[in-house]
Amino acid sequence: MLQLDEVHTYYGDSHVLQGVNLEVARGSVVALLGQNGMGKTTTIHSIIGFTPPARGKIIFKGINISGLPPSSIALMGMALVPQGRRIFRSLTVRENLILGYRKTKTDKTAYDLERVYELFPSLKLRSANRGEQLSGGEQQMLAIGRALLTNPDFILMDEPFEGLAPGISKELRQKVLELKKSGMSILLVEQNIEAALQLADYVYIMSKGKIVHGGSAAQLQGEKDIIKRFILL
Ligand SMILES: Nc1ncnc2c1ncn2[C@@H]1O[C@H](COP(=O)(O)OP(=O)(O)OP(=O)(O)O)[C@@H](O)[C@H]1O
Ligand SMILES: [Mg+2]
């Protein structure tokens, strides 16, 4: 589905991504784990085209997308659930959801408003409320629902459980597992080792703009001390 090959990204003179290599197989969930400021969001923004890489290739469904505008990349079937949710606070839940609606599939796996409301019944109840009236958890549901309504086959999720109470965080992790079961490919940015190991098939650890370690979740399950050491590199 996605492959990054020696990706280098800069902000001005600041060399943030220093040769990132990673892969997401079709139908898998891959976690990108790392501390604050290590380059996780920059990786996500390089993939979707907000901060195009200066060097390296980003191959999505067999096509080199590095340098393409975000709008073209989105049309190829990629969606973003951005860090901090970024919903429209003055628009209603329904308006937020239908803004990006794209009917690209006709089968029953396609997402429409009703199907998103089935996945997140609280959004249906809050349909006429404005974004700013929602709880953090509901805002995150809205950000995920909005991404699903573009009918993507690949979703970038940047710390979707950040700042949520444990109960709602658990509920949302369950929803991500449901998406995984439905065959969705996901690149999940996380700071939490347990969430990464629970949800992902494969985990990469990022430190200072580089991937410093990687392994299948099963393989890393018994190596939490090692993961912590790599995270602190
Ligand atoms: N727009 C920007 N201009 C300049 N430097 C930036 C910009 N955005 C991020 N950086 C720097 O790039 C580095 C990587 O930031 P990035 O946001 O990718 O980290 P992150 O791993 O997502 O962190 P967090 O977990 O806190 O979200 C940091 O040193 C950050 O200060
Ligand atoms: Mg970030």
Short mmCIF file of C-alpha atoms and ligand atoms in Angstrom, two decimals:
data_model
loop_
_atom_site.label_atom_id
_atom_site.label_comp_id
_atom_site.label_asym_id
_atom_site.label_seq_id
_atom_site.Cartn_x
_atom_site.Cartn_y
_atom_site.Cartn_z
CA MET A 1 0.00 0.00 0.00
CA LEU A 2 2.68 2.47 1.07
CA GLN A 3 6.44 2.54 1.01
CA LEU A 4 8.84 5.28 2.12
CA ASP A 5 12.32 5.03 0.71
CA GLU A 6 15.06 7.26 2.21
CA VAL A 7 12.74 10.20 2.83
CA HIS A 8 14.41 13.49 3.84
CA THR A 9 12.25 16.46 4.85
CA TYR A 10 13.35 19.94 5.92
CA TYR A 11 11.75 23.00 7.49
CA GLY A 12 13.98 25.68 5.98
CA ASP A 13 17.50 24.66 7.01
CA SER A 14 16.26 22.31 9.70
CA HIS A 15 16.81 18.72 8.54
CA VAL A 16 13.97 16.91 10.34
CA LEU A 17 13.47 13.59 8.53
CA GLN A 18 16.87 12.05 7.90
CA GLY A 19 16.27 9.10 5.63
CA VAL A 20 13.02 7.46 6.75
CA ASN A 21 12.22 3.97 5.43
CA LEU A 22 8.96 2.27 6.24
CA GLU A 23 6.25 0.11 4.72
CA VAL A 24 2.55 -0.46 5.24
CA ALA A 25 1.17 -3.65 3.71
CA ARG A 26 -2.38 -3.60 2.33
CA GLY A 27 -4.89 -4.39 5.07
CA SER A 28 -2.42 -3.92 7.91
CA VAL A 29 -2.10 -1.48 10.77
CA VAL A 30 1.40 -0.11 11.25
CA ALA A 31 2.34 2.03 14.25
CA LEU A 32 4.92 4.78 14.28
CA LEU A 33 6.00 5.14 17.87
CA GLY A 34 8.15 7.90 19.30
CA GLN A 35 8.48 10.75 21.79
CA ASN A 36 7.60 14.41 21.33
CA GLY A 37 9.35 16.22 18.52
CA MET A 38 10.92 13.16 16.89
CA GLY A 39 9.37 13.68 13.46
CA LYS A 40 6.20 11.59 13.52
CA THR A 41 3.85 14.34 12.33
CA THR A 42 6.46 15.47 9.81
CA THR A 43 6.42 11.91 8.44
CA ILE A 44 2.62 12.01 8.15
CA HIS A 45 2.74 15.47 6.53
CA SER A 46 5.42 14.30 4.10
CA ILE A 47 3.22 11.37 3.04
CA ILE A 48 0.04 13.42 2.51
CA GLY A 49 2.01 16.20 0.79
CA PHE A 50 1.85 19.10 3.28
CA THR A 51 5.64 19.08 3.68
CA PRO A 52 6.94 17.35 0.55
CA PRO A 53 10.26 15.57 1.00
CA ALA A 54 13.39 17.14 -0.46
CA ARG A 55 14.76 13.69 -1.29
CA GLY A 56 13.50 10.13 -1.32
CA LYS A 57 10.47 8.35 -2.67
CA ILE A 58 6.98 7.84 -1.31
CA ILE A 59 5.26 5.07 -3.22
CA PHE A 60 1.48 4.77 -2.74
CA LYS A 61 -0.30 1.96 -4.60
CA GLY A 62 2.70 1.66 -6.89
CA ILE A 63 2.92 5.36 -7.78
CA ASN A 64 5.59 7.80 -6.60
CA ILE A 65 3.49 10.52 -4.95
CA SER A 66 6.29 12.63 -3.50
CA GLY A 67 5.81 16.18 -4.75
CA LEU A 68 2.13 15.72 -5.65
CA PRO A 69 -0.32 18.18 -4.04
CA PRO A 70 -2.31 16.87 -1.03
CA SER A 71 -5.57 17.14 -2.99
CA SER A 72 -4.31 14.70 -5.64
CA ILE A 73 -2.97 12.31 -3.02
CA ALA A 74 -6.31 12.37 -1.19
CA LEU A 75 -8.14 11.55 -4.42
CA MET A 76 -5.97 8.45 -4.77
CA GLY A 77 -7.64 7.08 -1.61
CA MET A 78 -5.62 8.44 1.29
CA ALA A 79 -7.22 10.20 4.27
CA LEU A 80 -5.79 12.02 7.28
CA VAL A 81 -7.01 12.09 10.87
CA PRO A 82 -4.82 14.98 11.98
CA GLN A 83 -3.16 15.48 15.33
CA GLY A 84 -5.41 17.67 17.51
CA ARG A 85 -8.49 16.58 15.47
CA ARG A 86 -8.88 19.90 13.58
CA ILE A 87 -12.61 19.78 13.14
CA PHE A 88 -14.57 22.90 12.16
CA ARG A 89 -15.72 24.24 15.51
CA SER A 90 -18.50 26.48 14.19
CA LEU A 91 -20.02 23.86 11.86
CA THR A 92 -22.38 21.15 13.01
CA VAL A 93 -21.37 17.51 13.28
CA ARG A 94 -23.35 16.72 10.14
CA GLU A 95 -21.78 19.60 8.22
CA ASN A 96 -18.30 18.55 9.30
CA LEU A 97 -19.00 15.03 8.09
CA ILE A 98 -20.51 15.76 4.71
CA LEU A 99 -17.88 18.35 3.75
CA GLY A 100 -15.47 15.72 2.52
CA TYR A 101 -17.99 13.09 1.43
CA ARG A 102 -16.90 11.29 -1.66
CA LYS A 103 -18.86 8.46 -3.14
CA THR A 104 -16.18 6.38 -4.77
CA LYS A 105 -17.53 2.92 -4.06
CA THR A 106 -20.97 1.53 -4.64
CA ASP A 107 -20.78 -1.70 -2.65
CA LYS A 108 -21.96 -2.10 0.93
CA THR A 109 -18.49 -1.46 2.35
CA ALA A 110 -18.75 2.18 1.23
CA TYR A 111 -19.17 4.79 3.96
CA ASP A 112 -22.07 7.20 3.90
CA LEU A 113 -23.47 9.33 6.71
CA GLU A 114 -25.67 6.50 8.02
CA ARG A 115 -22.79 4.05 8.19
CA VAL A 116 -20.61 6.53 10.11
CA TYR A 117 -23.51 7.07 12.52
CA GLU A 118 -23.75 3.31 12.98
CA LEU A 119 -20.05 3.15 13.84
CA PHE A 120 -20.33 6.17 16.18
CA PRO A 121 -23.90 6.39 17.54
CA SER A 122 -22.94 9.39 19.71
CA LEU A 123 -22.29 11.39 16.55
CA LYS A 124 -25.83 10.69 15.39
CA LEU A 125 -27.19 12.04 18.68
CA ARG A 126 -24.94 15.10 18.32
CA SER A 127 -25.66 15.58 14.62
CA ALA A 128 -27.02 19.14 14.97
CA ASN A 129 -24.48 20.26 17.58
CA ARG A 130 -21.56 22.44 16.63
CA GLY A 131 -18.02 21.05 16.74
CA GLU A 132 -17.13 23.26 19.69
CA GLN A 133 -19.93 21.70 21.76
CA LEU A 134 -18.43 18.20 21.57
CA SER A 135 -16.28 16.41 24.11
CA GLY A 136 -12.71 15.49 23.14
CA GLY A 137 -13.76 11.91 22.43
CA GLU A 138 -16.66 12.99 20.23
CA GLN A 139 -14.38 15.38 18.35
CA GLN A 140 -12.03 12.49 17.68
CA MET A 141 -14.93 10.34 16.44
CA LEU A 142 -15.86 13.21 14.16
CA ALA A 143 -12.31 13.45 12.80
CA ILE A 144 -12.31 9.70 12.09
CA GLY A 145 -15.83 9.79 10.63
CA ARG A 146 -14.87 12.68 8.35
CA ALA A 147 -11.89 10.69 7.07
CA LEU A 148 -14.05 7.60 6.47
CA LEU A 149 -16.56 9.61 4.44
CA THR A 150 -13.91 10.30 1.82
CA ASN A 151 -14.02 6.51 1.32
CA PRO A 152 -10.28 5.97 1.54
CA ASP A 153 -8.44 2.66 1.54
CA PHE A 154 -5.57 4.07 3.57
CA ILE A 155 -5.83 6.28 6.67
CA LEU A 156 -3.10 8.22 8.45
CA MET A 157 -3.99 8.68 12.13
CA ASP A 158 -1.84 11.08 14.12
CA GLU A 159 -2.13 10.38 17.87
CA PRO A 160 -5.91 9.80 17.79
CA PHE A 161 -6.13 8.93 21.50
CA GLU A 162 -4.07 11.90 22.71
CA GLY A 163 -5.58 13.69 25.70
CA LEU A 164 -8.60 11.38 26.02
CA ALA A 165 -9.86 9.83 29.24
CA PRO A 166 -9.03 6.08 29.56
CA GLY A 167 -12.62 4.91 28.99
CA ILE A 168 -13.15 6.77 25.74
CA SER A 169 -9.62 5.97 24.61
CA LYS A 170 -10.39 2.25 25.05
CA GLU A 171 -13.66 2.61 23.13
CA LEU A 172 -11.91 4.34 20.24
CA ARG A 173 -9.13 1.76 20.14
CA GLN A 174 -11.88 -0.84 19.74
CA LYS A 175 -13.25 1.13 16.77
CA VAL A 176 -9.80 1.18 15.17
CA LEU A 177 -9.67 -2.62 15.58
CA GLU A 178 -13.06 -2.82 13.83
CA LEU A 179 -11.70 -0.77 10.94
CA LYS A 180 -8.70 -3.07 10.78
CA LYS A 181 -11.01 -6.12 10.65
CA SER A 182 -12.88 -4.51 7.77
CA GLY A 183 -9.61 -4.49 5.82
CA MET A 184 -8.60 -0.84 6.18
CA SER A 185 -4.88 -0.06 5.94
CA ILE A 186 -3.75 2.35 8.65
CA LEU A 187 -0.56 4.15 9.64
CA LEU A 188 -1.04 5.04 13.29
CA VAL A 189 1.19 7.55 15.08
CA GLU A 190 1.43 6.80 18.80
CA GLN A 191 3.40 7.75 21.88
CA ASN A 192 1.87 4.94 23.90
CA ILE A 193 3.59 1.55 23.63
CA GLU A 194 0.57 -0.44 24.84
CA ALA A 195 -1.77 1.14 22.28
CA ALA A 196 0.75 0.53 19.49
CA LEU A 197 1.20 -3.13 20.45
CA GLN A 198 -2.55 -3.68 20.88
CA LEU A 199 -3.54 -2.29 17.49
CA ALA A 200 -0.64 -2.72 15.12
CA ASP A 201 0.69 -5.64 13.13
CA TYR A 202 4.06 -3.97 12.84
CA VAL A 203 5.68 -1.22 14.92
CA TYR A 204 8.39 1.24 13.91
CA ILE A 205 10.21 3.33 16.50
CA MET A 206 11.23 6.81 15.43
CA SER A 207 13.86 8.92 17.10
CA LYS A 208 15.38 12.19 15.87
CA GLY A 209 14.01 11.86 12.37
CA LYS A 210 15.09 8.26 11.81
CA ILE A 211 13.57 4.82 12.23
CA VAL A 212 15.76 3.27 14.93
CA HIS A 213 13.98 -0.06 15.40
CA GLY A 214 11.10 -2.07 14.01
CA GLY A 215 9.39 -5.39 14.48
CA SER A 216 6.10 -7.22 14.41
CA ALA A 217 3.88 -6.49 17.41
CA ALA A 218 4.07 -10.17 18.39
CA GLN A 219 7.85 -10.03 18.31
CA LEU A 220 8.03 -6.77 20.30
CA GLN A 221 5.41 -7.83 22.88
CA GLY A 222 8.05 -9.37 25.13
CA GLU A 223 10.62 -6.63 24.48
CA LYS A 224 9.07 -3.58 26.10
CA ASP A 225 12.33 -2.65 27.86
CA ILE A 226 14.13 -2.74 24.54
CA ILE A 227 11.42 -0.57 22.95
CA LYS A 228 11.76 1.97 25.78
CA ARG A 229 15.53 2.09 25.27
CA PHE A 230 15.11 2.69 21.52
CA ILE A 231 12.52 5.37 22.17
CA LEU A 232 15.01 7.21 24.37
CA LEU A 233 17.86 7.03 21.82
N1 LIG B 1 6.48 24.07 10.92
C1 LIG B 1 7.66 23.80 11.49
N2 LIG B 1 8.73 24.62 11.32
C2 LIG B 1 9.93 24.33 11.88
N3 LIG B 1 10.17 23.26 12.63
C3 LIG B 1 9.16 22.41 12.85
C4 LIG B 1 7.85 22.64 12.29
N4 LIG B 1 7.03 21.63 12.68
C5 LIG B 1 7.79 20.82 13.44
N5 LIG B 1 9.06 21.28 13.55
C6 LIG B 1 10.17 20.63 14.28
O1 LIG B 1 10.41 19.39 13.67
C7 LIG B 1 10.69 18.40 14.65
C8 LIG B 1 9.72 17.23 14.49
O2 LIG B 1 8.40 17.69 14.79
P1 LIG B 1 7.10 16.78 14.63
O3 LIG B 1 5.93 17.66 14.80
O4 LIG B 1 7.21 16.00 13.40
O5 LIG B 1 7.27 15.82 15.90
P2 LIG B 1 6.28 14.72 16.48
O6 LIG B 1 7.07 13.45 16.59
O7 LIG B 1 5.02 14.68 15.72
O8 LIG B 1 6.00 15.26 17.97
P3 LIG B 1 4.66 15.21 18.88
O9 LIG B 1 4.58 13.83 19.45
O10 LIG B 1 4.91 16.23 19.94
O11 LIG B 1 3.48 15.54 18.02
C9 LIG B 1 10.64 19.10 16.00
O12 LIG B 1 11.94 19.47 16.36
C10 LIG B 1 9.80 20.33 15.70
O13 LIG B 1 10.16 21.38 16.56
MG MG B 2 3.07 15.10 16.17
#
